[in-house]
């Protein structure tokens, strides 16, 4: 085994995550190397997704001119200081072809001269007595490092092992694309995510019927606001199901797959009816010519490690177990980057380039603090200036791409001294990390996030076609600013109203917010800080017209009340 010289940071994987981390390490002048098993950067996208259209948005024209704001709608670019290395320069397509992203990632690596060693597959990882990682490759080399960063992307398919005979199904990643094979054939697709519906849509024009067999109710991105749930561009199969065109979306409990006559596959499946009279289970079989497994991926690879150093994984082994700074729970100095970062964020965009690029930027600064003794970047204006803070706050909420894409996961934090004479501002920290490390009894801590509020309503978000209640900002449903105050055990929060364009510019009304919550926020903040602010009385002017008793009676006469609860009322 040839032993390489010590390299402080080793990144495994030259996909988008590995390249993004390499960019930041190089920018900081750190000693690093990227090990990539394939011969090119971004090799995953040479073959995946198999039907080649990406679900990541490439929206180039957004009216507002701030570069930071426009990053909100560029879901494919990696962060860099070079505006020429934006994915938006490669195509005008809203949903680009995967080949374009594959080329972009190769160009990004070459343009920034990142230190990537290709055709270098990692075979085994262990640690020495100095707690350094020893990384063995198939080329016979051994790399020694202090910090190991895994940017592996997908590591293997996630199999529903409770299904007997699942090995008889064809994997999503290896399905045949020749439509002639599927003409007038019966196709079953196991799974309930975008891969399943992308495949169903591809086959729906030639197969006699396509059945999507999901083990749980389907979740839609337009309802959950998680980009990994089923997207509208993959919804065609639902139309055909409800319009009785033979295709279907079903929620059976799949028990078994077996081969019967010739190459025909038969499934055994069940449906429960607990409210029937009498309650019972319907046990059925159905035959298919093809069964395609689209049940997702794993993002952890503990088998690469010597057993005693193997990182812990989640219950279903899909994600590595990590703390709030993306470090392995049980293996110090081991960090996870890329889609694996979703292990601690299953609501926002950590699974995707447009989310994890910001996680990686934050992690790079945390690594600087921990291993290079460079303090996390923070501005400390003295004396503390409230008006300056308000300008900053409204600008961040109106333009920040990191807070926008990683809603409820990344936050900005303002730590104010007890005497209100000084403050320190930290941007783009994980919320959990900020709560664990910055909140104490001797200072005022304000945590700023963007969040959705649909959880306060019983109705689906697809039924909301107007601004949220302008008289009660705590009932804001769409993405909106949330400020939380921490001091000792005191936790209070303030919500701004939502905005059609997700902007809360100052002066108000220039970016889409229909009502200003400025005075209400200052009143709330004054009570938290005990600052004795000299606040002017709010004016009654604005876009909101208060009904007279007669107008209220007329509306009630002509409309049914649809309030989902006494506090939060869906707009009508």
XYZ file of C-alpha atoms in Angstrom:
572
model
C 0.000 0.000 0.000
C 1.481 3.310 -1.098
C 1.090 5.949 1.607
C 0.301 9.511 0.549
C 1.407 12.550 2.511
C -0.927 13.948 5.147
C -3.796 16.045 3.726
C -5.848 17.845 6.357
C -9.182 17.622 4.513
C -10.198 14.695 2.318
C -13.482 14.883 0.403
C -14.917 11.685 -1.046
C -17.023 12.337 -4.138
C -16.796 14.948 -6.907
C -20.505 15.482 -7.300
C -22.035 18.905 -6.697
C -21.502 18.673 -2.928
C -17.861 17.617 -3.160
C -17.122 20.346 -5.694
C -18.876 22.970 -3.576
C -16.894 22.052 -0.464
C -13.664 21.902 -2.465
C -14.369 25.422 -3.750
C -14.709 26.820 -0.226
C -11.650 24.972 1.086
C -9.577 26.251 -1.817
C -10.907 29.763 -1.334
C -9.755 29.607 2.322
C -6.329 28.312 1.273
C -6.728 24.948 2.975
C -4.952 21.669 2.271
C -7.526 19.358 0.650
C -8.062 16.684 -1.969
C -11.196 15.234 -3.598
C -11.288 11.503 -4.373
C -13.686 10.535 -7.162
C -14.275 6.947 -8.301
C -15.404 7.923 -11.825
C -13.406 9.647 -14.568
C -15.409 12.902 -14.515
C -17.033 15.278 -12.041
C -20.783 14.948 -11.524
C -20.823 11.463 -13.056
C -24.144 10.578 -11.389
C -25.893 12.965 -13.771
C -24.486 11.176 -16.803
C -27.163 8.517 -16.250
C -29.580 9.847 -13.611
C -32.404 10.657 -13.574
C -33.014 7.963 -16.139
C -35.615 9.973 -18.081
C -33.143 12.876 -18.120
C -35.308 15.891 -17.217
C -34.393 17.569 -13.940
C -36.949 18.752 -11.400
C -34.714 21.615 -10.307
C -35.979 25.003 -11.458
C -33.910 27.239 -13.733
C -35.949 30.470 -13.556
C -33.861 33.256 -15.029
C -36.207 36.254 -15.170
C -37.466 37.521 -11.810
C -37.926 41.308 -12.183
C -35.864 42.217 -9.114
C -32.227 42.985 -9.823
C -30.472 41.890 -6.619
C -28.186 38.950 -7.381
C -28.949 37.380 -4.013
C -32.697 37.459 -4.683
C -32.233 35.800 -8.070
C -30.325 32.923 -6.470
C -33.667 31.951 -4.927
C -34.855 30.799 -8.337
C -31.618 29.287 -9.657
C -31.713 25.754 -8.291
C -28.694 24.322 -10.106
C -25.718 26.672 -9.745
C -22.945 26.113 -7.252
C -21.856 29.100 -5.184
C -18.764 30.970 -6.340
C -17.459 34.514 -6.736
C -17.435 34.198 -10.528
C -20.750 35.258 -12.111
C -19.729 33.480 -15.315
C -20.033 30.132 -13.535
C -23.799 30.307 -13.170
C -25.880 27.431 -14.505
C -28.371 29.991 -15.833
C -25.886 30.799 -18.603
C -26.097 27.230 -19.916
C -29.779 26.950 -20.824
C -33.113 28.780 -20.881
C -35.096 25.626 -20.063
C -37.147 25.899 -16.879
C -36.591 22.192 -16.171
C -33.219 21.463 -17.792
C -31.880 18.263 -19.284
C -29.545 16.347 -16.973
C -26.786 16.421 -19.607
C -26.552 20.192 -19.148
C -25.988 19.853 -15.402
C -23.419 17.109 -16.027
C -21.475 19.441 -18.339
C -21.811 22.369 -15.923
C -20.319 20.390 -13.031
C -17.337 19.334 -15.149
C -16.816 22.936 -16.222
C -17.077 24.191 -12.629
C -14.347 21.800 -11.498
C -12.021 22.754 -14.355
C -12.716 26.487 -14.192
C -11.804 26.665 -10.503
C -8.923 24.170 -10.895
C -10.198 22.073 -8.006
C -7.868 19.367 -6.697
C -9.785 16.252 -7.792
C -8.233 12.837 -8.324
C -10.366 10.835 -10.719
C -10.660 7.050 -11.163
C -9.870 6.814 -7.474
C -12.441 4.623 -5.739
C -12.307 4.393 -1.947
C -12.254 0.810 -0.717
C -11.731 1.042 3.030
C -11.519 3.653 5.794
C -10.044 3.259 9.256
C -8.242 5.428 11.860
C -4.765 5.326 13.360
C -3.631 5.912 16.941
C -3.489 9.678 16.274
C -7.191 9.650 15.331
C -6.347 10.425 11.719
C -8.429 8.807 9.015
C -6.666 6.346 6.697
C -8.427 6.153 3.346
C -7.435 3.258 1.074
C -8.213 3.389 -2.660
C -8.349 0.828 -5.439
C -5.218 2.396 -6.928
C -3.218 1.125 -3.976
C -2.868 4.561 -2.363
C -3.588 5.481 1.237
C -4.622 9.042 2.145
C -4.204 10.333 5.688
C -6.335 13.196 6.984
C -7.690 14.917 10.079
C -11.133 15.773 8.655
C -13.103 13.476 6.350
C -16.039 14.837 4.324
C -18.377 12.357 2.643
C -20.097 13.694 -0.469
C -21.174 10.308 -1.738
C -24.612 11.236 -3.041
C -26.722 8.126 -3.509
C -24.925 5.024 -2.282
C -27.380 2.217 -3.104
C -31.112 1.683 -3.711
C -33.363 1.657 -0.638
C -35.210 -1.661 -0.848
C -38.558 -2.458 0.813
C -37.196 -5.611 2.408
C -40.599 -6.470 3.921
C -41.755 -7.412 0.405
C -40.971 -11.053 -0.299
C -39.463 -11.429 -3.770
C -38.562 -7.736 -4.163
C -35.452 -8.847 -6.059
C -37.733 -9.805 -8.971
C -38.559 -6.149 -9.578
C -36.423 -4.094 -11.955
C -34.670 -1.174 -10.290
C -35.445 2.396 -11.359
C -31.766 2.904 -12.102
C -31.641 -0.033 -14.543
C -35.040 0.086 -16.262
C -35.226 -0.311 -20.025
C -36.226 2.887 -21.863
C -37.229 1.335 -25.191
C -40.971 2.045 -25.329
C -41.505 -0.808 -27.809
C -40.945 -3.217 -24.925
C -43.917 -1.831 -23.003
C -46.546 -1.598 -25.759
C -49.843 -3.025 -24.474
C -48.042 -4.404 -21.405
C -49.191 -4.388 -17.792
C -46.790 -2.392 -15.615
C -46.615 -2.117 -11.841
C -44.424 0.571 -10.274
C -43.506 0.245 -6.602
C -42.986 3.614 -4.918
C -44.701 6.891 -4.186
C -42.148 9.575 -5.076
C -41.057 11.469 -8.162
C -39.105 8.534 -9.591
C -42.268 6.409 -9.568
C -44.455 9.077 -11.176
C -41.774 10.133 -13.658
C -41.601 6.487 -14.772
C -45.387 6.141 -14.864
C -45.698 9.269 -16.997
C -43.051 7.962 -19.407
C -44.894 4.665 -19.908
C -48.511 5.832 -19.744
C -48.802 6.387 -23.502
C -47.832 2.829 -24.490
C -48.629 0.472 -21.590
C -52.137 -0.980 -21.440
C -52.136 0.109 -17.814
C -49.683 1.455 -15.296
C -50.343 1.001 -11.585
C -48.351 3.035 -9.085
C -48.216 0.941 -5.900
C -47.375 3.252 -2.994
C -47.144 2.067 0.600
C -48.538 5.359 1.968
C -50.744 8.235 0.803
C -49.022 10.344 -1.852
C -47.499 13.625 -0.682
C -47.454 16.511 -3.136
C -44.833 19.242 -3.192
C -47.487 21.917 -3.702
C -49.062 20.786 -0.430
C -46.024 20.020 1.752
C -43.618 22.604 0.192
C -40.929 19.919 0.163
C -39.419 19.764 -3.326
C -38.756 16.034 -2.971
C -42.438 15.142 -2.800
C -44.395 14.528 -5.999
C -44.121 17.531 -8.322
C -46.857 18.863 -10.562
C -44.845 18.027 -13.702
C -45.251 14.354 -12.771
C -48.990 14.525 -12.015
C -50.433 13.274 -15.318
C -51.068 9.773 -14.024
C -53.520 11.190 -11.449
C -55.618 12.755 -14.215
C -55.784 9.471 -16.070
C -56.617 7.537 -12.889
C -59.484 9.819 -11.904
C -60.729 9.988 -15.510
C -60.751 6.176 -15.630
C -58.170 5.691 -18.364
C -57.062 2.334 -16.851
C -53.970 3.736 -15.129
C -54.143 3.917 -11.331
C -52.484 5.095 -8.126
C -53.033 2.632 -5.281
C -52.037 2.241 -1.636
C -51.897 -1.534 -1.091
C -49.886 -3.338 1.525
C -47.591 -5.222 -0.811
C -46.704 -8.627 0.582
C -45.097 -10.703 -2.154
C -43.843 -10.781 -5.741
C -43.506 -14.115 -7.518
C -42.945 -15.315 -11.053
C -45.745 -17.416 -12.512
C -46.333 -18.475 -16.151
C -43.448 -17.428 -18.409
C -42.125 -14.013 -17.365
C -45.396 -12.847 -15.808
C -45.040 -11.468 -12.273
C -47.794 -11.735 -9.694
C -48.142 -9.584 -6.613
C -50.006 -10.453 -3.429
C -51.363 -7.386 -1.679
C -53.876 -6.343 0.961
C -56.223 -3.505 1.912
C -57.625 -3.031 5.427
C -61.198 -1.899 6.140
C -61.371 -1.140 9.886
C -64.674 0.770 9.519
C -66.478 -1.883 7.493
C -69.246 -4.005 9.000
C -67.671 -6.336 9.890
C -64.075 -4.968 9.801
C -61.689 -7.005 7.685
C -58.838 -7.295 5.187
C -59.182 -7.665 1.424
C -56.474 -10.016 0.079
C -55.837 -9.827 -3.658
C -53.413 -10.828 -6.395
C -52.663 -9.085 -9.694
C -50.436 -9.926 -12.663
C -47.947 -7.647 -14.402
C -45.557 -8.031 -17.302
C -43.106 -5.575 -15.711
C -42.634 -4.436 -12.128
C -40.290 -1.481 -11.622
C -38.968 -0.591 -8.174
C -38.782 3.174 -7.514
C -38.357 3.235 -3.736
C -35.565 5.771 -3.304
C -31.935 5.692 -2.293
C -29.654 5.407 0.685
C -27.222 8.232 1.447
C -25.001 6.416 3.935
C -22.218 3.869 3.405
C -21.057 2.504 6.781
C -19.642 -0.593 5.038
C -16.749 1.562 3.732
C -15.421 1.840 7.293
C -13.703 -0.479 9.687
C -16.555 -1.606 11.923
C -15.470 0.196 15.101
C -15.290 3.526 13.235
C -18.392 3.085 11.060
C -20.795 6.035 11.313
C -24.203 5.381 12.840
C -27.201 5.564 10.518
C -30.901 6.362 10.827
C -33.461 3.711 11.680
C -34.140 2.765 8.053
C -30.430 3.186 7.180
C -31.290 5.880 4.634
C -29.337 8.737 6.228
C -26.257 8.937 8.434
C -26.899 10.016 12.021
C -25.401 13.477 12.576
C -25.477 16.444 14.921
C -26.537 20.017 14.173
C -23.221 20.779 12.408
C -23.498 17.714 10.111
C -20.820 15.797 12.054
C -21.271 12.065 12.632
C -22.926 11.333 15.972
C -20.387 8.647 16.835
C -17.327 9.283 14.646
C -15.650 12.625 15.416
C -14.205 14.688 12.539
C -16.399 12.877 10.006
C -18.865 15.171 8.192
C -21.601 14.574 5.650
C -22.246 16.911 2.720
C -24.771 16.982 -0.085
C -28.108 15.183 -0.064
C -27.121 13.335 3.121
C -27.519 16.669 4.937
C -31.275 16.087 4.704
C -30.815 13.693 7.609
C -31.394 16.708 9.871
C -33.728 18.630 7.551
C -36.703 16.833 6.050
C -38.792 19.952 5.407
C -36.717 22.329 3.283
C -34.218 21.898 0.418
C -31.227 20.179 2.048
C -31.658 17.223 -0.333
C -30.961 19.396 -3.361
C -28.241 21.618 -4.800
C -30.278 24.771 -4.153
C -30.346 23.891 -0.465
C -27.167 22.025 0.407
C -24.946 24.601 -1.314
C -25.831 26.920 1.602
C -25.420 24.174 4.191
C -21.952 23.536 2.790
C -21.047 27.224 2.902
C -22.084 27.283 6.554
C -20.212 24.059 7.299
C -17.066 25.460 5.694
C -17.145 28.377 8.145
C -17.793 26.037 11.074
C -14.766 23.980 9.999
C -12.706 27.165 9.877
C -13.750 27.933 13.440
C -13.139 24.443 14.804
C -9.982 23.376 12.986
C -8.340 26.645 11.913
C -9.281 28.846 14.913
C -10.933 31.399 12.621
C -14.020 32.792 14.405
C -17.377 32.338 12.713
C -18.003 35.538 10.730
C -20.018 37.967 12.790
C -20.524 41.713 12.628
C -20.582 43.600 15.921
C -21.929 47.151 15.552
C -21.288 49.360 18.583
C -23.348 50.961 19.871
C -26.321 48.829 18.916
C -28.441 50.756 16.404
C -32.084 49.689 16.133
C -32.769 51.453 12.837
C -29.696 49.862 11.283
C -30.917 46.472 12.499
C -34.339 47.026 10.940
C -32.832 47.925 7.567
C -30.709 44.784 7.696
C -33.664 42.613 8.756
C -36.022 43.741 6.015
C -33.297 43.383 3.392
C -32.392 39.863 4.534
C -35.994 38.692 4.616
C -36.595 40.187 1.157
C -33.494 38.900 -0.613
C -31.728 36.072 1.260
C -31.649 32.876 -0.796
C -30.309 30.722 2.054
C -33.168 31.568 4.447
C -35.646 31.267 1.567
C -34.567 27.811 0.393
C -33.758 26.378 3.820
C -36.849 27.733 5.531
C -36.999 26.829 9.203
C -33.590 25.168 9.002
C -31.048 27.955 8.527
C -31.383 31.181 10.480
C -29.709 34.502 11.162
C -28.973 35.249 14.809
C -28.616 38.599 16.568
C -27.068 38.424 20.048
C -27.676 41.662 21.987
C -25.885 42.533 25.219
C -27.937 42.791 28.375
C -27.412 46.579 28.493
C -28.404 46.942 24.793
C -25.107 48.682 24.028
C -23.689 46.141 21.609
C -24.797 43.316 19.353
C -23.228 40.553 17.290
C -24.833 39.246 14.120
C -24.286 35.710 12.796
C -25.801 34.709 9.464
C -26.915 31.324 8.126
C -26.530 29.005 11.092
C -28.635 25.866 11.555
C -31.474 26.722 13.932
C -30.649 23.805 16.223
C -26.974 24.761 16.318
C -27.855 28.360 17.221
C -30.157 27.246 20.004
C -27.502 24.908 21.388
C -24.586 27.334 21.228
C -25.769 30.939 21.392
C -28.721 31.079 23.774
C -27.926 31.900 27.424
C -29.337 33.857 30.339
C -26.988 36.845 30.069
C -28.029 38.211 26.694
C -30.952 38.741 24.379
C -30.974 36.401 21.393
C -33.127 36.961 18.302
C -33.372 34.149 15.744
C -34.625 35.090 12.267
C -36.123 32.522 9.888
C -38.541 32.253 6.998
C -41.263 29.636 7.540
C -44.614 28.374 6.272
C -47.676 28.338 8.520
C -50.062 25.945 6.781
C -49.787 23.575 9.746
C -52.185 25.898 11.570
C -54.979 25.132 9.116
C -56.921 21.976 8.360
C -57.297 22.761 4.660
C -54.743 21.853 2.019
C -52.511 24.717 0.905
C -53.776 24.268 -2.662
C -57.078 25.796 -1.513
C -55.439 29.120 -0.511
C -55.838 31.715 -3.250
C -55.524 34.992 -1.334
C -53.256 36.610 1.260
C -53.518 35.281 4.795
C -55.577 37.143 7.424
C -54.076 40.662 7.346
C -55.328 41.377 10.881
C -53.498 38.444 12.482
C -49.947 37.861 11.262
C -49.528 34.823 13.532
C -51.877 33.094 11.083
C -49.667 33.753 8.058
C -49.816 30.634 5.900
C -47.389 31.224 3.050
C -43.654 31.741 3.544
C -43.155 34.594 5.989
C -40.614 35.973 8.481
C -40.549 34.583 12.010
C -38.480 36.171 14.784
C -37.952 34.203 17.990
C -36.676 35.735 21.199
C -34.589 33.562 23.561
C -33.474 34.455 27.075
C -33.202 31.862 29.838
C -36.448 29.908 29.624
C -38.287 32.792 27.977
C -39.194 31.973 24.383
C -41.443 34.314 22.427
C -42.099 34.627 18.720
C -43.387 37.198 16.260
C -44.732 36.512 12.769
C -44.907 38.936 9.886
C -47.680 38.484 7.355
C -46.984 36.595 4.150
C -46.101 38.293 0.862
C -46.975 37.239 -2.668
C -43.411 37.862 -3.876
C -41.723 36.817 -0.618
C -40.391 40.317 -0.030
C -40.827 42.615 2.947
C -39.025 45.687 1.649
C -38.767 48.909 3.585
C -40.744 51.087 2.858
C -43.534 48.557 2.863
C -45.728 47.868 -0.111
C -42.877 47.877 -2.648
C -42.315 44.141 -2.634
C -45.619 42.344 -2.262
C -46.530 42.484 1.446
C -50.123 43.741 1.598
C -49.879 44.965 5.195
C -47.081 46.464 7.262
C -46.480 44.763 10.608
C -43.720 47.228 11.418
C -45.353 48.938 14.405
C -46.577 45.639 15.843
C -43.077 44.204 15.575
C -41.498 47.217 17.290
C -44.054 46.968 20.087
C -43.259 43.267 20.507
C -39.503 43.891 20.407
C -39.738 46.756 22.910
C -41.480 44.438 25.375
C -38.781 41.773 24.958
C -35.771 44.111 25.266
C -37.329 46.559 27.727
C -35.850 49.276 25.525
C -38.422 52.007 26.216
C -38.747 52.872 22.549
C -40.569 56.068 21.683
C -43.129 54.586 19.300
C -45.563 56.654 17.316
C -49.171 55.546 17.249
C -49.916 53.458 14.134
C -52.078 55.031 11.484
C -55.264 53.322 10.329
C -54.384 53.787 6.665
C -53.683 50.836 4.436
C -55.146 48.412 1.937
C -57.382 46.694 4.506
C -60.963 48.004 4.637
C -62.822 47.180 7.838
C -66.404 46.059 7.270
C -69.337 47.892 8.676
C -71.985 45.860 10.466
C -74.124 46.011 7.329
C -71.289 44.693 5.133
C -70.643 41.888 7.596
C -74.325 40.886 7.604
C -74.456 40.897 3.809
C -71.405 38.632 3.546
C -72.749 36.155 6.121
C -76.058 36.062 4.283
C -74.371 35.071 1.013
C -71.528 32.852 2.218
C -70.994 29.851 4.424
C -68.459 30.211 7.230
C -65.378 28.087 6.449
C -63.091 28.805 9.398
C -60.892 25.803 10.188
C -60.388 26.885 13.801
C -61.200 29.935 15.945
C -57.739 31.472 15.504
C -56.661 30.984 11.896
C -59.163 31.544 9.107
C -58.470 30.594 5.506
C -59.038 33.496 3.088
C -62.217 33.248 1.016
